[in-house]
One Martini backbone bead per residue (centre of mass of N, CA, C, O) as a GRO file, in nm:
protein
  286
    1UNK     BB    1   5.368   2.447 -17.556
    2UNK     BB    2   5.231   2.292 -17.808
    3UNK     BB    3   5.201   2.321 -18.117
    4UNK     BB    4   4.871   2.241 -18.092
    5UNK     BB    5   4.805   2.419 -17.895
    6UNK     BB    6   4.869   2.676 -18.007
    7UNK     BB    7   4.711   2.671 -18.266
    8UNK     BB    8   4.445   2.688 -18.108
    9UNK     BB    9   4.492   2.938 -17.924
   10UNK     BB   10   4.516   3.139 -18.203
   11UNK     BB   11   4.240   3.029 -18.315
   12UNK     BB   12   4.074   3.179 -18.058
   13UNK     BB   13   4.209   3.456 -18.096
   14UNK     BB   14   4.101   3.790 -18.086
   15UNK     BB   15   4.341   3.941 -18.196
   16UNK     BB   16   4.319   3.836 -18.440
   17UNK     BB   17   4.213   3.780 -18.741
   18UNK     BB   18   3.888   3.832 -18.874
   19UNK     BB   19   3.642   3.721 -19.088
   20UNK     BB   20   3.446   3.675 -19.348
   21UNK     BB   21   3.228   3.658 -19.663
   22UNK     BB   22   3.372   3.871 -19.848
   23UNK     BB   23   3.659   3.731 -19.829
   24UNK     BB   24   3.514   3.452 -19.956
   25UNK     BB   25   3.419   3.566 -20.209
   26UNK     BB   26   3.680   3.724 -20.355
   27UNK     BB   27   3.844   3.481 -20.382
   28UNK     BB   28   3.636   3.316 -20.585
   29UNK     BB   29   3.640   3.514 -20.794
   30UNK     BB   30   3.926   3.541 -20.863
   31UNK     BB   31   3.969   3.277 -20.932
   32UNK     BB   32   3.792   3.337 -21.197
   33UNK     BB   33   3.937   3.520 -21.331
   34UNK     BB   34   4.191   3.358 -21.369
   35UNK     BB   35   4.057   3.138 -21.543
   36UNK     BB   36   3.958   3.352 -21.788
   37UNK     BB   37   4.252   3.467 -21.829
   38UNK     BB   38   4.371   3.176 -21.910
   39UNK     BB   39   4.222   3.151 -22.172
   40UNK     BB   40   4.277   3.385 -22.306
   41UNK     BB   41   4.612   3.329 -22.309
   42UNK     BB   42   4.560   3.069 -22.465
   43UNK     BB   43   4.334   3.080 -22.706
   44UNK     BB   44   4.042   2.918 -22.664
   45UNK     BB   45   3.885   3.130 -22.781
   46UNK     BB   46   4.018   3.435 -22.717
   47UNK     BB   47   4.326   3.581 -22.840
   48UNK     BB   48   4.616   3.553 -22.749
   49UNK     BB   49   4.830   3.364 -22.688
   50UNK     BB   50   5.130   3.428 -22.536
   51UNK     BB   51   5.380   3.317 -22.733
   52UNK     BB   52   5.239   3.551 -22.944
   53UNK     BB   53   5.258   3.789 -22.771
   54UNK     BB   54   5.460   4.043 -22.741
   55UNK     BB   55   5.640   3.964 -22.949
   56UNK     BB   56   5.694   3.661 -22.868
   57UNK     BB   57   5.937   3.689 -22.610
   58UNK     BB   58   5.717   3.444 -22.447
   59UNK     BB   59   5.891   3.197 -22.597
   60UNK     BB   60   6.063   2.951 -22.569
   61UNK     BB   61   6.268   3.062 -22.830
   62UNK     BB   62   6.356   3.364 -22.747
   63UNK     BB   63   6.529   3.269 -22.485
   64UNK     BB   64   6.772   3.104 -22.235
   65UNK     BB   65   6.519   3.086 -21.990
   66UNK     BB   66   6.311   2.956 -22.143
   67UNK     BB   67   6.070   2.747 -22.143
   68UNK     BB   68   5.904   2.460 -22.244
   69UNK     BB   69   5.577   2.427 -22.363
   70UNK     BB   70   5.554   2.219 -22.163
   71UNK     BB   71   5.557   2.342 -21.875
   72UNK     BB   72   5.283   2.513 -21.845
   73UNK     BB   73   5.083   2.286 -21.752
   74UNK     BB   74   5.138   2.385 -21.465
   75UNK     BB   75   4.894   2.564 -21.441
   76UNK     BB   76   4.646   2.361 -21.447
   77UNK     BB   77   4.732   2.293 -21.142
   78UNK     BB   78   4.731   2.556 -20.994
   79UNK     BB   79   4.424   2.639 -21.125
   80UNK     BB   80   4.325   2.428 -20.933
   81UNK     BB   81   4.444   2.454 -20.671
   82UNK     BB   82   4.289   2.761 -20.634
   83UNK     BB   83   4.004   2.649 -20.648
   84UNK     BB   84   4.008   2.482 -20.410
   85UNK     BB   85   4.066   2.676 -20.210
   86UNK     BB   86   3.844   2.885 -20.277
   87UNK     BB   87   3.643   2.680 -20.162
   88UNK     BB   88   3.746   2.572 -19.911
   89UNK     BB   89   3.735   2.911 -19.767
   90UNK     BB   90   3.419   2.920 -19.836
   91UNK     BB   91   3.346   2.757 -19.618
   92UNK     BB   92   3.240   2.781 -19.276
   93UNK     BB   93   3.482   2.664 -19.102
   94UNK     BB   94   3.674   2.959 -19.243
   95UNK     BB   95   3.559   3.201 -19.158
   96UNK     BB   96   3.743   3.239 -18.863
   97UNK     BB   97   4.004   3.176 -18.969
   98UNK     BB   98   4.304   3.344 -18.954
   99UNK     BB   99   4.485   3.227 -19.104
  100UNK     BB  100   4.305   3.278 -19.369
  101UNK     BB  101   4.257   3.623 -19.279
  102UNK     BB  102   4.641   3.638 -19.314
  103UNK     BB  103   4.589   3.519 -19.648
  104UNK     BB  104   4.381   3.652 -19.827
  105UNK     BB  105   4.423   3.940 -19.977
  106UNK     BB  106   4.674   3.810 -20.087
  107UNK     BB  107   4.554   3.618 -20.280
  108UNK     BB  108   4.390   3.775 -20.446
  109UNK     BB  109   4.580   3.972 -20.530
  110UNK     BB  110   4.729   3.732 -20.708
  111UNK     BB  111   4.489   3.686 -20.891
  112UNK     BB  112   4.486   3.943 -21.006
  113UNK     BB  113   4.768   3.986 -21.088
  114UNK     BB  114   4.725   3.753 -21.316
  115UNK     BB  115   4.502   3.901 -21.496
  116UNK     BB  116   4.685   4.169 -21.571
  117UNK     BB  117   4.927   4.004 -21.705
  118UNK     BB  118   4.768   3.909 -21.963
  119UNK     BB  119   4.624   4.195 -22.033
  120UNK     BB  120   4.906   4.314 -22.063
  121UNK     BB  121   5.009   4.111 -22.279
  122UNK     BB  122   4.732   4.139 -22.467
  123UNK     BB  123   4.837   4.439 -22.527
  124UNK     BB  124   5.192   4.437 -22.570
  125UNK     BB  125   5.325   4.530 -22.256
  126UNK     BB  126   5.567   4.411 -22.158
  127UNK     BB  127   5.707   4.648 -21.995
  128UNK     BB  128   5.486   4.575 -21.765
  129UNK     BB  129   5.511   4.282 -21.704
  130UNK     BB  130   5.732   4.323 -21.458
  131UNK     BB  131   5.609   4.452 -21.246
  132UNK     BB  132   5.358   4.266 -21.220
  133UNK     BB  133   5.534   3.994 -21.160
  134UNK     BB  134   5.702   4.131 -20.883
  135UNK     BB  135   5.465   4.173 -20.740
  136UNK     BB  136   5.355   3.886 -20.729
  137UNK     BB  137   5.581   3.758 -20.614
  138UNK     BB  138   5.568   3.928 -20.352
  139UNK     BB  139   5.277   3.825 -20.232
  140UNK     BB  140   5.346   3.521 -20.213
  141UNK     BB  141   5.589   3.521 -20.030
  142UNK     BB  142   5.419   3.660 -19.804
  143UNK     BB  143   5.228   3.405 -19.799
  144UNK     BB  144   5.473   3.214 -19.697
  145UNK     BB  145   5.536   3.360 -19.423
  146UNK     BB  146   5.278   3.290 -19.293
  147UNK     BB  147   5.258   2.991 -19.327
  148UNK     BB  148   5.529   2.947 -19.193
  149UNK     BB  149   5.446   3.092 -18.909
  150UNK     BB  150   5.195   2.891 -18.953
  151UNK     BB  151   4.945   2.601 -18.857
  152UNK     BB  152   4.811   2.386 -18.968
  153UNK     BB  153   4.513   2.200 -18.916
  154UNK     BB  154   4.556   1.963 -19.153
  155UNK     BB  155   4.609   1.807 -19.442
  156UNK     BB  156   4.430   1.939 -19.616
  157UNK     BB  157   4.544   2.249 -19.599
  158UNK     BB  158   4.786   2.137 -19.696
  159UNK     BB  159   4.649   2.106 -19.977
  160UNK     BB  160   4.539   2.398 -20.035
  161UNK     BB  161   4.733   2.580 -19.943
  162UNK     BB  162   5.048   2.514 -19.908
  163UNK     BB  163   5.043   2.371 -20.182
  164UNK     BB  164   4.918   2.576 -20.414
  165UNK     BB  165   5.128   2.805 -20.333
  166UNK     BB  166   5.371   2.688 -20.369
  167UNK     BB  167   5.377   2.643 -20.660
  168UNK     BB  168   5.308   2.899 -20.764
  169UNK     BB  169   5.555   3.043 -20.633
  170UNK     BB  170   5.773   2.843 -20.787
  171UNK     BB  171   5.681   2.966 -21.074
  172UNK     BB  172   5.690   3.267 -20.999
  173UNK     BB  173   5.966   3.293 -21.046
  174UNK     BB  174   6.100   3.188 -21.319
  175UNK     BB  175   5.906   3.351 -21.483
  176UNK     BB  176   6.034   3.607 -21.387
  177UNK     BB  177   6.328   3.533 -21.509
  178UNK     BB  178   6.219   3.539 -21.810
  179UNK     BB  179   6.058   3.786 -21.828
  180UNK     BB  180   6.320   3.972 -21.796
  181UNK     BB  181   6.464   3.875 -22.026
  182UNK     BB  182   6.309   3.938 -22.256
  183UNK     BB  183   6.290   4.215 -22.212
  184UNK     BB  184   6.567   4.247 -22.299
  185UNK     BB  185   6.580   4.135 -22.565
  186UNK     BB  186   6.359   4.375 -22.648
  187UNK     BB  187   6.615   4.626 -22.582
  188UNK     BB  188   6.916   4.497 -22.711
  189UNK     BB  189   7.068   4.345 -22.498
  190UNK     BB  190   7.439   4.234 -22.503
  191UNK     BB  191   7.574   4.196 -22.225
  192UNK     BB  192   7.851   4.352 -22.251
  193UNK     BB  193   7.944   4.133 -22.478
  194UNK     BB  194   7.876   3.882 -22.283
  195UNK     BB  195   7.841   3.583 -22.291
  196UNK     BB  196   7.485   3.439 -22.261
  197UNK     BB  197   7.559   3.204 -22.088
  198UNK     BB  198   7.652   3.400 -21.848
  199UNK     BB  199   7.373   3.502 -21.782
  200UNK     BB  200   7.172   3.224 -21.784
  201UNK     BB  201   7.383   3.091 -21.530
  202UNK     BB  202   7.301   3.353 -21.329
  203UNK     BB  203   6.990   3.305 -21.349
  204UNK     BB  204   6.981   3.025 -21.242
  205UNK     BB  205   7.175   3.058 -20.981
  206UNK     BB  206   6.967   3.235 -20.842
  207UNK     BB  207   6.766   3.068 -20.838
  208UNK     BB  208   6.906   2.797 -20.691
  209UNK     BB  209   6.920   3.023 -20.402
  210UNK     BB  210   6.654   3.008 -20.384
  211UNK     BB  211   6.510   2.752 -20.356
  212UNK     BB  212   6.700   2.712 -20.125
  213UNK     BB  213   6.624   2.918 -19.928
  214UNK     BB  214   6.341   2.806 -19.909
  215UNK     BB  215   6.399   2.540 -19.798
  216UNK     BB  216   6.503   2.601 -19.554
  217UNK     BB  217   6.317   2.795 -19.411
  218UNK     BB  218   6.059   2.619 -19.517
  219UNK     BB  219   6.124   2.285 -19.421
  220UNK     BB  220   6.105   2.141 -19.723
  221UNK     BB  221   5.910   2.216 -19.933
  222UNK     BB  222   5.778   2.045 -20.188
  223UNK     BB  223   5.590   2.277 -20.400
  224UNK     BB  224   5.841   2.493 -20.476
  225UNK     BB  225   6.034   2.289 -20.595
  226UNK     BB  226   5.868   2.135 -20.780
  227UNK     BB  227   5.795   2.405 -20.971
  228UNK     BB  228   6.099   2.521 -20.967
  229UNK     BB  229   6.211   2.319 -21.107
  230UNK     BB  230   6.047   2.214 -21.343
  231UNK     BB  231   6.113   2.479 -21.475
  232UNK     BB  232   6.433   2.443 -21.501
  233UNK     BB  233   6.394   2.148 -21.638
  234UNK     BB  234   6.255   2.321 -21.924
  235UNK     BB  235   6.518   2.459 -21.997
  236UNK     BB  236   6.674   2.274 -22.046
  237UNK     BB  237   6.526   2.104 -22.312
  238UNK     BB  238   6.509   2.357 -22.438
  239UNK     BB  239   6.837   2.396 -22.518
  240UNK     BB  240   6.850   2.067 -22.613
  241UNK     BB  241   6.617   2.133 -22.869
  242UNK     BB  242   6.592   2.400 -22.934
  243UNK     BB  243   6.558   2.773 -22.978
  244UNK     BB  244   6.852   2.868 -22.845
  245UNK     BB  245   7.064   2.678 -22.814
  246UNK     BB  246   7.256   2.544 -22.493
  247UNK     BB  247   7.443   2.339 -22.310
  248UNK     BB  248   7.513   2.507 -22.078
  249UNK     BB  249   7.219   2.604 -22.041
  250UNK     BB  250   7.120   2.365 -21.958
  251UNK     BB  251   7.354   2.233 -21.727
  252UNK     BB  252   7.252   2.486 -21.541
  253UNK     BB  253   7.002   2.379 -21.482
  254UNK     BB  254   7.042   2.102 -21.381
  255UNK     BB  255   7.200   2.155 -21.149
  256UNK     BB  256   7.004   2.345 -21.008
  257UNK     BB  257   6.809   2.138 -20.979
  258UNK     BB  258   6.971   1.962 -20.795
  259UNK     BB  259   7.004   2.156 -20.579
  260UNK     BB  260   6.681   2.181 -20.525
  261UNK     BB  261   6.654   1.926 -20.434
  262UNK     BB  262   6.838   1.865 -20.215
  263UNK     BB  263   6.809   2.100 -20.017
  264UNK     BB  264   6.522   1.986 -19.965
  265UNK     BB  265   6.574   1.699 -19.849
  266UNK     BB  266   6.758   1.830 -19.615
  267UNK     BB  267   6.588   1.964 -19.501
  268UNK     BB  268   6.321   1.780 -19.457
  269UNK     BB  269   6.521   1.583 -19.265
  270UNK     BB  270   6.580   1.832 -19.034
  271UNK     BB  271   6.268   1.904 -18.994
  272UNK     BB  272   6.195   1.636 -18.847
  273UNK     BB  273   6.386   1.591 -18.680
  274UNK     BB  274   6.325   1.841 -18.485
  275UNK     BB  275   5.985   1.757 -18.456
  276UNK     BB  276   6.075   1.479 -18.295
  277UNK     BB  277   6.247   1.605 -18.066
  278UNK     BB  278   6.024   1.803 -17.947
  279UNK     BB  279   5.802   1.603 -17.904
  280UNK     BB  280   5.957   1.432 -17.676
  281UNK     BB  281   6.035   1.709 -17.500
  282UNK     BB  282   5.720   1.736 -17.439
  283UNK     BB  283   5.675   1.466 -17.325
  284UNK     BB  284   5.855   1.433 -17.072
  285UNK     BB  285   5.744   1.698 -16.933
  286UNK     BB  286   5.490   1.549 -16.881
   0.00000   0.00000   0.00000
């Protein structure tokens, strides 16, 4: 069976998850909450900036992992791409699509979880903001499993799902290891007397293996490391310009940023080289 009669005959099937009218609205709230939750974390009507709560230690120039005040920028596209999501499965069309039946309470959850993590956050309470924001990383994971499993049905779908979420997930790796990294240093982390470079390198490390990592499995998905480099390559930025200084951790930054960009880009041509060379051998088949 092709992957399109495959996929059809998916959303079809009475076995799998079926929807409701309730699960598209409460989706549509959570979008609405957290873009309510993001004016407040921004300071734009009231509130304090994010940057300025919790004793500034989620600031550009806090550690060496903060990415630069321009980063956040990308939260804009993020809360765009998330509410046309919540518009788009809220329409009568994906009533009963199942794939969105098996990310839709995932998708709440995560945005739940962003406005959880802000109003901990203007409450002062750091050291919660770490659980909070690894609960939300574990949430986007799972649902990307759910969509590498599953196939969009059309190109929309492919920009309002695929695309919104994999953002989300990209931004909110680099951002949890941020968040980590503040927590230690507001708790007088000395690094075990070992130079703060090399943890930062550590910490970049990991990020640009995590990225390799969903890079291969996801077939190359653009949407997560682009999100994932970005936050990555505004780490350069703030280290060789800002407070506190760092040409190390820039250069394993950049680094990172090129592993994570190289590794995606031959996914992406091994995955299509892969659905191409299946096409035909389903064509010759029949």
């Amino acid at each position: 069976m092709s992957t399109t009669a495959k996929t059809r005959a998916d959303r079809r099937d009475s076995t799998l998850p079926s929807r409701g009218i309730a699960q598209q609205i409460i989706i549509l709230v959570s979008s609405v909450l957290a873009i309510v939750a993001a004016f407040i974390g921004s300071g734009a009507f009231f509130g304090t900036p994010i940057q300025e709560a919790a004793g500034g230690f989620l600031n550009s120039d806090s550690t060496l992992i903060a990415p630069g005040t321009g980063a956040f920028r990308i939260w804009s596209v993020i809360y765009t791409g998330m509410l046309a999501y919540a518009i788009w499965q809220a329409l009568p069309a994906q009533r009963n699509d199942a794939r969105q039946a098996r990310i839709g309470w995932w998708v709440a959850a995560s945005l739940i979880l962003n406005a959880i993590w802000i109003g901990v956050v203007q409450a002062d309470l750091l050291w919660l903001s770490l659980p909070v924001i690894a609960a939300l990383l574990a949430v986007l994971c799972r649902i990307f499993v759910i969509l590498r499993r599953t196939t969009p049905k059309n190109k929309v779908e492919i920009v309002v799902a695929d695309g919104a979420i994999g953002l989300y997930l990209g931004w909110v790796i680099i951002a949890t290891a941020a968040n980590a990294t503040a927590i230690l240093v507001a708790t007088g982390f000395d690094g075990f007397g070992i130079a703060p470079e090399f943890w930062s390198s550590l910490v970049l490390g990991v990020a640009a293996i995590i990225g390799i990592a969903l890079a291969f499995w996801g077939g190359g998905r653009i949407a997560p490391a682009l999100s994932l480099s970005w936050g990555v390559a505004w780490v350069a930025v703030a280290r060789f310009t800002d407070e506190p200084y760092s040409p190390a951790t820039g250069v394993a930054a950049i680094v990172a940023v090129v592993l994570i960009v190289v590794a995606t880009v031959v996914a992406r041509i091994r995955h299509d080289r892969t659905h191409r060379a299946r096409a035909r051998a389903s064509a010759a088949a029949r």
